[in-house]
Short mmCIF file of C-alpha atoms and ligand atoms in Angstrom, two decimals:
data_model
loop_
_atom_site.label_atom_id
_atom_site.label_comp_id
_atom_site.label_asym_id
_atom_site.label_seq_id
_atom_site.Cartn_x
_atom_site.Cartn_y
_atom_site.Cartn_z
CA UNK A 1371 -12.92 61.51 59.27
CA UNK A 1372 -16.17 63.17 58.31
CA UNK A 1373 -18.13 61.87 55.17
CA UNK A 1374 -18.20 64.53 52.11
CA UNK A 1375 -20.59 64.52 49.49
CA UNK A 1376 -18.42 65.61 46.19
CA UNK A 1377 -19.79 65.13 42.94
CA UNK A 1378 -16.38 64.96 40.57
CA UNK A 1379 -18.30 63.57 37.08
CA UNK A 1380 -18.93 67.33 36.05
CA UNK A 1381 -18.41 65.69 32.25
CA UNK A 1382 -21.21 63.64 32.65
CA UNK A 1383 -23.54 66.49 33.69
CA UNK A 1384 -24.02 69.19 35.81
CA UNK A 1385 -26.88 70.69 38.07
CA UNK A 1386 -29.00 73.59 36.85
CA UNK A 1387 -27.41 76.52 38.16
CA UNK A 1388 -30.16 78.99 40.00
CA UNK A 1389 -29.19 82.19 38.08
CA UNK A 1390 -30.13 79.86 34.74
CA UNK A 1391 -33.09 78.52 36.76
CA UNK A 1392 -34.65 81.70 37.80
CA UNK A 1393 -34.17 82.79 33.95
CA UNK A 1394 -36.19 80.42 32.45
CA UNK A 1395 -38.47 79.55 35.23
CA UNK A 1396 -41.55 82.48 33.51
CA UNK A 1397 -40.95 80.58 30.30
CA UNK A 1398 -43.24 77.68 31.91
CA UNK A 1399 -45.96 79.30 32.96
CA UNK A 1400 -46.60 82.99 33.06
CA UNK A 1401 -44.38 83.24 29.24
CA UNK A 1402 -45.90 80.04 27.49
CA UNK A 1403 -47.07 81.25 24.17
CA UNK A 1404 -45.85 79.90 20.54
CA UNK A 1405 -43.07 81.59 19.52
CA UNK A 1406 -44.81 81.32 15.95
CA UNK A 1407 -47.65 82.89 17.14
CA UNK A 1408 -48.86 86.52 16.28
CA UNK A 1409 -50.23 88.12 19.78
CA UNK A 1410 -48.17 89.45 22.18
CA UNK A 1411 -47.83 86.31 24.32
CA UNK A 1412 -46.26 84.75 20.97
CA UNK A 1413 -43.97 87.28 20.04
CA UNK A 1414 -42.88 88.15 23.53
CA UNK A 1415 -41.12 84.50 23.06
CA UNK A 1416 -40.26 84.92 19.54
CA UNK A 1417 -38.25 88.41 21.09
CA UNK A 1418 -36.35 85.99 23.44
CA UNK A 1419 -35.22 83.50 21.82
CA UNK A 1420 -34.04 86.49 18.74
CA UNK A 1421 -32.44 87.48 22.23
CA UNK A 1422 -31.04 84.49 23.69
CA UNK A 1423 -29.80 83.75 19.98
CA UNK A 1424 -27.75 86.73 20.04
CA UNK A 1425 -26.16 86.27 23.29
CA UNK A 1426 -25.42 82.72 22.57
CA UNK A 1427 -23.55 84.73 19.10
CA UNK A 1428 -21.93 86.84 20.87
CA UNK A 1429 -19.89 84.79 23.65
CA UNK A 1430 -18.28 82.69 20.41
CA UNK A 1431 -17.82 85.79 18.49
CA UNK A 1432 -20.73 84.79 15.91
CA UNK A 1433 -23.55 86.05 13.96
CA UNK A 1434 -26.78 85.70 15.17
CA UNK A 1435 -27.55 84.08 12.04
CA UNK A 1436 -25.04 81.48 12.36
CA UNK A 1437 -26.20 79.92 15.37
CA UNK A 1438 -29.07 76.96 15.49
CA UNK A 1439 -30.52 75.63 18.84
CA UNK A 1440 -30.40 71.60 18.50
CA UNK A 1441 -31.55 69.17 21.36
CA UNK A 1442 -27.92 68.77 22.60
CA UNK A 1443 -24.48 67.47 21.89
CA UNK A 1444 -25.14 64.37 20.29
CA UNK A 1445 -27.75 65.89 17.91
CA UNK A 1446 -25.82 68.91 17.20
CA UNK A 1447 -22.61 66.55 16.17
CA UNK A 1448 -25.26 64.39 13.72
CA UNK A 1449 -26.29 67.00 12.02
CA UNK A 1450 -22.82 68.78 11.34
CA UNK A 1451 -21.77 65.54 10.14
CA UNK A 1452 -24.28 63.94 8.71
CA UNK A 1453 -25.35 67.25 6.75
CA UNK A 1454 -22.10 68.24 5.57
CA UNK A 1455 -21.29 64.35 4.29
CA UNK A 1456 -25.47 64.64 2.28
CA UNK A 1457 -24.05 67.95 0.57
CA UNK A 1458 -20.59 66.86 -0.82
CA UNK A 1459 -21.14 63.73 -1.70
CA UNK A 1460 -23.35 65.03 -4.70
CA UNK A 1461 -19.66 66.87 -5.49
CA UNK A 1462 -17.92 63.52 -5.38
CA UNK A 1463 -16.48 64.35 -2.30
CA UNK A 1464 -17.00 60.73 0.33
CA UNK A 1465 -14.24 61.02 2.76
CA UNK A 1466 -14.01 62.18 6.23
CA UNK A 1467 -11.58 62.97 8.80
CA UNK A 1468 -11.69 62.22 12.47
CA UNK A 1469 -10.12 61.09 15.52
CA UNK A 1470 -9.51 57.62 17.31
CA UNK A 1471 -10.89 59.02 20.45
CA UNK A 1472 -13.70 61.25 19.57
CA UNK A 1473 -17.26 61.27 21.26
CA UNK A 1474 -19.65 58.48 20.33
CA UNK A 1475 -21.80 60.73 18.72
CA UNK A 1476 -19.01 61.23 16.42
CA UNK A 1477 -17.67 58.09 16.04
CA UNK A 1478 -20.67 56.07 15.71
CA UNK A 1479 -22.09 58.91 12.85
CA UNK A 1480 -18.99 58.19 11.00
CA UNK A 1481 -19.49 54.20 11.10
CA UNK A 1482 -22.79 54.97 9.97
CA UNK A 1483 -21.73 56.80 7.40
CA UNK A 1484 -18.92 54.01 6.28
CA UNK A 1485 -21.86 51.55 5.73
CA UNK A 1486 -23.29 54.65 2.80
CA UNK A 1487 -20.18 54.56 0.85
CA UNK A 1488 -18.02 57.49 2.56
CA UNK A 1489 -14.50 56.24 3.57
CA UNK A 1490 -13.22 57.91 7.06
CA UNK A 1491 -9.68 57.91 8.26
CA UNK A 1492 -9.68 57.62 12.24
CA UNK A 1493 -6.29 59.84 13.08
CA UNK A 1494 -4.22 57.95 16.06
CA UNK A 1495 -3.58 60.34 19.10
CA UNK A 1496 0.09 60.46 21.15
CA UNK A 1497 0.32 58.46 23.69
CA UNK A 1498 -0.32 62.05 25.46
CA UNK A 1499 -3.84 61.82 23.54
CA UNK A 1500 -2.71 64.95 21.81
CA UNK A 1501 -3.77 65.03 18.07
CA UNK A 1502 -1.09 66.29 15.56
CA UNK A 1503 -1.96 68.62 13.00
CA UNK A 1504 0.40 67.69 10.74
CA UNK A 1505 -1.53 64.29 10.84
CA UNK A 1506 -4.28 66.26 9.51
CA UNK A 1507 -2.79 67.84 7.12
CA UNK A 1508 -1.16 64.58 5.66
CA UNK A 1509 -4.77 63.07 5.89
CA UNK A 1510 -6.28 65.56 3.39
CA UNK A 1511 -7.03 64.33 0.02
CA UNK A 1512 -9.00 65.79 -2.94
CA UNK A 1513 -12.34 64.34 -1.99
CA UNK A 1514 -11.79 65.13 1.81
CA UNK A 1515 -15.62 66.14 2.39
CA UNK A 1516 -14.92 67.50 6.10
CA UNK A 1517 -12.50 67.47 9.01
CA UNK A 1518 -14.45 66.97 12.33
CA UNK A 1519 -12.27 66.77 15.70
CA UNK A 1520 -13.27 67.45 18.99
CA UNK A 1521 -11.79 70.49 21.26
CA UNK A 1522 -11.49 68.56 24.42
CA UNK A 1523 -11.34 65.16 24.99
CA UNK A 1524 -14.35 64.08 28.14
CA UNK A 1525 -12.44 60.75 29.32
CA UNK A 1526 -8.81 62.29 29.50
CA UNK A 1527 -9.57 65.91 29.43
CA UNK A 1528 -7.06 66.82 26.93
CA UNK A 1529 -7.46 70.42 24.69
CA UNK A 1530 -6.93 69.74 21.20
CA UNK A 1531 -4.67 72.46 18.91
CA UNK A 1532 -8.54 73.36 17.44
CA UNK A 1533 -6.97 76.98 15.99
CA UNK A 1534 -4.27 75.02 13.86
CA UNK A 1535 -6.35 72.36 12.17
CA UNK A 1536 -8.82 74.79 11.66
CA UNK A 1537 -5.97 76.92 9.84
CA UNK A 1538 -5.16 73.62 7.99
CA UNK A 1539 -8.58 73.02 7.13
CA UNK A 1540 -8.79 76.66 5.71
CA UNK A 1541 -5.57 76.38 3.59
CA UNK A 1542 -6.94 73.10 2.08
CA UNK A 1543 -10.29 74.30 1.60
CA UNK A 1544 -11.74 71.64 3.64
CA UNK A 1545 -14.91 71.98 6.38
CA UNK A 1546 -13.69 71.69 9.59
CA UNK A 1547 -16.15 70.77 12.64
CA UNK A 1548 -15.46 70.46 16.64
CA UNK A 1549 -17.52 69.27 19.08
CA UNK A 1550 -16.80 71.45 21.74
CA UNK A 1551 -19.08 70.09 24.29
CA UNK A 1552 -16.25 69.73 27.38
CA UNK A 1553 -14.30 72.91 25.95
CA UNK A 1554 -17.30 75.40 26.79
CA UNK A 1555 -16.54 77.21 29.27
CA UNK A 1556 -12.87 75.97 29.83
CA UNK A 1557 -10.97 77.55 26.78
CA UNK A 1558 -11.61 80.66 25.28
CA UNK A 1559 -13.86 79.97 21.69
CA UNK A 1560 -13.79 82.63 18.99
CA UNK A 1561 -14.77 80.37 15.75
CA UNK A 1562 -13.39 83.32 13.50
CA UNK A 1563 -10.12 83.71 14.94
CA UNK A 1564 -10.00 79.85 15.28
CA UNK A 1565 -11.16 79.28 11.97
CA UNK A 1566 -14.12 76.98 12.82
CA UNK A 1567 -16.71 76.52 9.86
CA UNK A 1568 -19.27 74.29 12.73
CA UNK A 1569 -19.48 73.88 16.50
CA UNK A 1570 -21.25 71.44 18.52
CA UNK A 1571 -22.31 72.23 22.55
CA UNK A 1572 -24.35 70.86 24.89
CA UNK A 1573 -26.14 72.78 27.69
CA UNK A 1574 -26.02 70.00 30.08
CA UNK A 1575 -22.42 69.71 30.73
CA UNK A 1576 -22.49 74.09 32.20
CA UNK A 1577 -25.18 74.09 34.34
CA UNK A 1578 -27.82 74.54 31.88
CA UNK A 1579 -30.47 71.82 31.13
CA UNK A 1580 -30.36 69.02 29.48
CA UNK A 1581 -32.24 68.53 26.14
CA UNK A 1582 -30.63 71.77 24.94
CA UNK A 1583 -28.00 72.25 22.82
CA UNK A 1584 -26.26 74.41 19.78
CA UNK A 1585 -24.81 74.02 16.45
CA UNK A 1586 -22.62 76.94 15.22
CA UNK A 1587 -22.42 77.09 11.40
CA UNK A 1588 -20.88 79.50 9.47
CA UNK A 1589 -22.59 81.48 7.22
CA UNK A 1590 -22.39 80.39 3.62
CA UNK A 1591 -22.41 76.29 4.56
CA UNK A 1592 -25.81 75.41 3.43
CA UNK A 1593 -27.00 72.54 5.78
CA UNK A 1594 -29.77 69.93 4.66
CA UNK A 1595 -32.76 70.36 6.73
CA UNK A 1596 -32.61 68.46 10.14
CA UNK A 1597 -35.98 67.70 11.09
CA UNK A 1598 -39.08 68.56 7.97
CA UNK A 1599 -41.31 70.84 8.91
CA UNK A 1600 -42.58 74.70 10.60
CA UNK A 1601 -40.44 77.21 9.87
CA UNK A 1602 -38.30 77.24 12.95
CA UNK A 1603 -34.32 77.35 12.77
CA UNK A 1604 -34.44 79.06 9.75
CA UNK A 1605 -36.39 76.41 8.59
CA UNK A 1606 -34.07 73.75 9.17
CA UNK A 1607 -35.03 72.40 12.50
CA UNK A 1608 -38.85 72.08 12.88
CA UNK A 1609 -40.90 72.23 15.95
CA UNK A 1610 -42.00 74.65 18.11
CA UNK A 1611 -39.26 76.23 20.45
CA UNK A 1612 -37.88 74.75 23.20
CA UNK A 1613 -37.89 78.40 24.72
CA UNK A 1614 -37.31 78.11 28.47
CA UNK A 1615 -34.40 75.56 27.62
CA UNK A 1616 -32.77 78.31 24.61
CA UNK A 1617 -33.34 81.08 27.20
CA UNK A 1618 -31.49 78.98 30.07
CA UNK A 1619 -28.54 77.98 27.42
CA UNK A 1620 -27.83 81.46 26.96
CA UNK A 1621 -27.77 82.39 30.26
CA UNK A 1622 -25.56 79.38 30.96
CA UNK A 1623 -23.21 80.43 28.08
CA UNK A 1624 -22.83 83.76 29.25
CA UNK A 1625 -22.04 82.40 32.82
CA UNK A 1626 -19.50 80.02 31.71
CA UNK A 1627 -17.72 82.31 29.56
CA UNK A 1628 -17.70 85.21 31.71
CA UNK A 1629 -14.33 84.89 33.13
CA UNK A 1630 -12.40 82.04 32.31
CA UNK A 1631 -8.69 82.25 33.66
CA UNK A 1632 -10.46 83.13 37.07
CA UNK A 1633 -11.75 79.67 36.70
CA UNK A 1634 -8.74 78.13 35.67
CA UNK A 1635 -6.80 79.88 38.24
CA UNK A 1636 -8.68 78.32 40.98
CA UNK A 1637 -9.19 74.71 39.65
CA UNK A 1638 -5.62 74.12 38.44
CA UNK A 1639 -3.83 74.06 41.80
CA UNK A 1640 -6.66 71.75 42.91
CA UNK A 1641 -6.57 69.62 39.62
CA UNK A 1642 -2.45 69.05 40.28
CA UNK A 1643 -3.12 68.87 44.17
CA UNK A 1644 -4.99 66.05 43.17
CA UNK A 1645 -2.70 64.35 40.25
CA UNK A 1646 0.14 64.68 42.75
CA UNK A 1647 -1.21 62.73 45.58
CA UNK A 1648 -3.26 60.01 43.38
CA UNK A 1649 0.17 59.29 41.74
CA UNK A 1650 1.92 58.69 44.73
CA UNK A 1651 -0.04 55.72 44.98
CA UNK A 1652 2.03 52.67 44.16
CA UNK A 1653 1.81 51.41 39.74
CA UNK A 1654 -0.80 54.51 39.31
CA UNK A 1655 -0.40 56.50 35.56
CA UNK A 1656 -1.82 59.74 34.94
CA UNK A 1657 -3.87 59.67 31.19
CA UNK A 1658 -3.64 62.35 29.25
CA UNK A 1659 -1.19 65.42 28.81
CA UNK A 1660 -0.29 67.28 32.16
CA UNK A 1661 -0.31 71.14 30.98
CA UNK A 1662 -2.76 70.84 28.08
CA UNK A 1663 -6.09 69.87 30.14
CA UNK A 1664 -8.98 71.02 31.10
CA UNK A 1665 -8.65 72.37 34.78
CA UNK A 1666 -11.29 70.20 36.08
CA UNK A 1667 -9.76 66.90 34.83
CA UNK A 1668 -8.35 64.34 36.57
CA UNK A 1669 -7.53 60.59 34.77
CA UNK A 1670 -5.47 58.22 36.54
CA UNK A 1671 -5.22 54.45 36.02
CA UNK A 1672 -4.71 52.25 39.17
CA UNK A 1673 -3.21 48.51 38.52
CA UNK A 1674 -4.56 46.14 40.17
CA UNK A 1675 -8.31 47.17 40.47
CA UNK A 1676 -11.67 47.21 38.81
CA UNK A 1677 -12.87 50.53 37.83
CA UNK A 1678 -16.39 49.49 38.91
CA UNK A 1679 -15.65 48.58 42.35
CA UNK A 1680 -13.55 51.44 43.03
CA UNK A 1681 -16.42 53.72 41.96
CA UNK A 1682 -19.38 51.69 44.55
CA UNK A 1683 -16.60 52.83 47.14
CA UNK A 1684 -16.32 55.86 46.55
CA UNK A 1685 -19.52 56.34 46.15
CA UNK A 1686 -20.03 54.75 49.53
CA UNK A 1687 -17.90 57.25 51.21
CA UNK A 1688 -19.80 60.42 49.46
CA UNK A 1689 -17.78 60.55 46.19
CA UNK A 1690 -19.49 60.63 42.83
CA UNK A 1691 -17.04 59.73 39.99
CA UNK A 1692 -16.51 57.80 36.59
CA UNK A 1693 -14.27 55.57 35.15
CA UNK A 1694 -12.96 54.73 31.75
CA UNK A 1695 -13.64 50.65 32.51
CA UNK A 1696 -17.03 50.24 31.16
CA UNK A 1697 -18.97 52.53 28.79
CA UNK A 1698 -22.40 53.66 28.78
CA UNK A 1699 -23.84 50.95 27.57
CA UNK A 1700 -22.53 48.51 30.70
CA UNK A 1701 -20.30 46.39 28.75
CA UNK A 1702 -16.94 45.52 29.99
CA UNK A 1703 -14.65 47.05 27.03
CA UNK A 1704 -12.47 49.37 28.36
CA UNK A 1705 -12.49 52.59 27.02
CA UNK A 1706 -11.82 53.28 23.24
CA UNK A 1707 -9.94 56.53 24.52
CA UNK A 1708 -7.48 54.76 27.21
CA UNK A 1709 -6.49 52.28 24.69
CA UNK A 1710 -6.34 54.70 22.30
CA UNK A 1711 -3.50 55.88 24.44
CA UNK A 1712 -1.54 52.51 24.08
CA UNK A 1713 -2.95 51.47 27.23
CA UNK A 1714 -3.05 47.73 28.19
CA UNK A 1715 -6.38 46.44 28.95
CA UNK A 1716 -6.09 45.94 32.17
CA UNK A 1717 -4.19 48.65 33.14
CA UNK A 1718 -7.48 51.00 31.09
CA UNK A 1719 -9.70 48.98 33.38
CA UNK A 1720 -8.70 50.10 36.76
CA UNK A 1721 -9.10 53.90 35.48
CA UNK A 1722 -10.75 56.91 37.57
CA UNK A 1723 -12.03 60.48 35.82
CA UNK A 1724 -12.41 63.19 38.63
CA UNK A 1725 -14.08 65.84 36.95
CA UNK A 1726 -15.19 68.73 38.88
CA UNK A 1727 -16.32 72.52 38.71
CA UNK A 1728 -16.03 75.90 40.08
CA UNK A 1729 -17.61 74.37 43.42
CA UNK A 1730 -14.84 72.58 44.13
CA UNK A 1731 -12.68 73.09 46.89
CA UNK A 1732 -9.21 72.57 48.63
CA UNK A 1733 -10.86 70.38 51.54
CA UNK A 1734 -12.60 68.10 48.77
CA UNK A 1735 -9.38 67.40 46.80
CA UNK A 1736 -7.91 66.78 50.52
CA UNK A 1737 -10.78 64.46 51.62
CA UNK A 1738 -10.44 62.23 48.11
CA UNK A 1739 -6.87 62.07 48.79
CA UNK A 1740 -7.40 60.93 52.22
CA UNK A 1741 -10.28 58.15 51.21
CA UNK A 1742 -8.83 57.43 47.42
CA UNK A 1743 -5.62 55.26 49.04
CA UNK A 1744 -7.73 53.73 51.57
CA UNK A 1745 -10.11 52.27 49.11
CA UNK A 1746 -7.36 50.92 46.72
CA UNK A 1747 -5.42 49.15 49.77
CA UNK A 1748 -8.72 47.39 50.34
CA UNK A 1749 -9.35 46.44 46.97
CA UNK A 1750 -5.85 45.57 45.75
CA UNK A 1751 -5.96 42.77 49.03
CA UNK A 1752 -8.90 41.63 47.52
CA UNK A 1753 -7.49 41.32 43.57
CA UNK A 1754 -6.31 38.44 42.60
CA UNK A 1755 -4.41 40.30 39.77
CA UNK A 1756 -2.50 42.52 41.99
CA UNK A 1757 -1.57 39.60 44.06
CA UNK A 1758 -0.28 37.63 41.05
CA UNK A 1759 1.70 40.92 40.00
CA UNK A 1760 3.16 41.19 43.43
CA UNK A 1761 4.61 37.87 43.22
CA UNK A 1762 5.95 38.28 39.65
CA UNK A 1763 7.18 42.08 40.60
CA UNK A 1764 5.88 43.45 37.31
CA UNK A 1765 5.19 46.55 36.60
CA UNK A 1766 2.44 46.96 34.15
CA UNK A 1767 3.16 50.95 34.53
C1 PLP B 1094 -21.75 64.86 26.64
C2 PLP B 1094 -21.04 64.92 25.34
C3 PLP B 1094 -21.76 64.82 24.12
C4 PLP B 1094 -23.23 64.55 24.07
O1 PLP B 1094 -24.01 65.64 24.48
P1 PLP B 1094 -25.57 65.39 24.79
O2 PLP B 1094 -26.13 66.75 25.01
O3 PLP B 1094 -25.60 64.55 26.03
O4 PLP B 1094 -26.16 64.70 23.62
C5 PLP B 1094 -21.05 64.93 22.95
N1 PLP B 1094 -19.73 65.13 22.95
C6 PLP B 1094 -19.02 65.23 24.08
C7 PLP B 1094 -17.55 65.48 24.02
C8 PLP B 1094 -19.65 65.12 25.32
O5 PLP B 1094 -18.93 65.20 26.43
#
């Protein structure tokens, strides 16, 4: 068999694409003045990014006005949160609703903002990890401050009901924010039909750089100042432009959103190809809901092994992946999204995310379907787990 190399951890990041690359490429040299700046050289940039803002509005059916360039995902998700939790308090209003499963960069602002006083309720997730509206919709109280969910989940790949809650939200009255950092490019985003007040993305995870992101917020929600100082962002976000990485997010955006179900019409055969023959594999469990995922997803748990283990393998035979077993910061907790499944630990440990892009092809999905069984053989003879479950003849799946 000859050696591939496929990177699957498209969630994690993603390569500049060339088209975005040769857009922003004058922006470092030749293009280098200060936006803020009144010759040409300066207002040549100011033009672009007044440019690039608009086409960023235009593929989320916004207003120019509404959209803010951040530093990425995590920063964009701080400040929805964050702001919106500074501004009701002062109307009395201290409690938050969110999601089990969510990002870190929601999760942990929301435990930061437990320790000042606001009181969150963390919504459970089927054992699909599908959230239920009508969870949300119990979950709203009189001092509910904001609703923030995210579209698409980046372990298990699931795509949230975002249009209903943000229906919900509007009926109640209450802000609703998404971070829709995995859903970009991968579901169709209109945050006036789907009622969304605030939007988080990340350029990093559609071939646009990292370091640049977006917060959508509608108009009329007054945001506190993010960062003190020039008068960029409206005056919200100081500091001089990041302009080549603003001009390269809009490209990006306009990319990704160009044509959707052509992109979901080739990856889903591949994505299933690839469910299908990973679950034929003896005590393996598929995470997440089948139909609503992103078409680049795969999640499977495998009994019996270590998810770190079984990614040095595959990475030895040309295959770049991820796995729910240990989180960023190296520690050995299995993932807070495959237990929030109902997943056993050590059935979360042994987990492998495939996620993978338009690049993708039918002899990749065959090649990790032809290495993928080898690999587990190996390491199941070498577990001392799976031997133990052998004798027993449990089933942990
Ligand atoms: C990657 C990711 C983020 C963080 O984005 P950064 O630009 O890396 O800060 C936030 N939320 C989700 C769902 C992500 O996948």
């Amino acid at each position: 068999m000859e050696k591939r190399y496929i990177y699957a951890d498209h969630a994690a990041t993603t390569a500049v694409s060339d088209e975005v690359l040769k857009e922003m490429l004058p922006y470092f040299q030749e293009h280098f003045g200060n936006p803020s700046s009144i010759y040409s050289k300066g207002r040549e940039n100011e033009r672009a990014i007044i440019d690039a803002r608009a086409r960023v509005a235009k593929c989320l059916n916004a207003d120019p006005k509404e959209i803010y360039f951040t530093a990425g995902g995590s920063e964009s998700d701080n400040w929805a949160i964050k702001g919106t939790a500074d501004r009701l308090a002062a109307k009395g209003k201290k409690h938050i609703i969110t999601t089990v499963f969510e990002h870190h960069a929601v999760l942990h602002t929301c435990e930061f903002l437990e320790k000042h006083g606001f009181e969150v309720t963390y919504l459970p997730v089927s054992p699909e990890g599908l959230v239920n509206p009508e969870d949300v919709e119990n979950a709203i109280r009189e001092d509910t401050a904001l609703v923030t969910i995210m579209y698409a989940n980046n372990e298990i790949g699931t795509i949230q009901p975002i249009p209903e809650i943000g229906a919900i939200c509007k009926k109640h009255g209450v802000l609703f924010h998404t971070d829709a950092v995995q859903a970009v490019g991968n579901v169709p985003i209109d945050v006036k039909e789907q009622n969304i007040d605030m939007l988080s993305i990340s350029g990093h995870k559609f071939h646009a750089p990292k370091g640049i992101g977006i917060l959508y917020v509608r108009k009329g929600i007054l945001l506190p100042n993010l960062i003190h100082g020039g008068g960029q962002e409206s005056g919200k976000r100081a500091g001089t432009e990041n302009v080549a990485g603003i001009i390269g997010i809009a490209k990006a955006l306009e990319i990704a959103t160009a044509d959707i179900p052509a992109k979901i019409a080739k990856l889903t055969p591949l994505r299933d190809k690839l469910i299908d023959g990973i679950l034929k594999i003896d005590q393996t469990r598929l995470n997440g809901d089948r139909e609503k995922r992103l078409c680049g997803n795969v999640n499977i748990s495998i009994v019996g092994i270590e998810g770190e283990s079984l990614l040095l393998m595959l990475d030895y035979y040309g295959i770049q992946a991820s796995s729910g077993s240990a989180c960023t910061s190296g520690s050995l907790d299995p993932s807070h999204v495959l237990l929030s499944l109902g997943l056993v630990h050590e059935v979360a440990h042994g987990s492998l995310r495939l996620s993978f892009g338009e690049e993708f092809t039918e002899e990749d999905a065959d090649y990790i379907l032809e290495v993928l069984p080898q690999i587990v053989e190996k390491l199941r003879g070498m577990s001392p787990m799976w031997e133990t479950l052998t004798k027993q003849n449990k089933k942990l799946v």
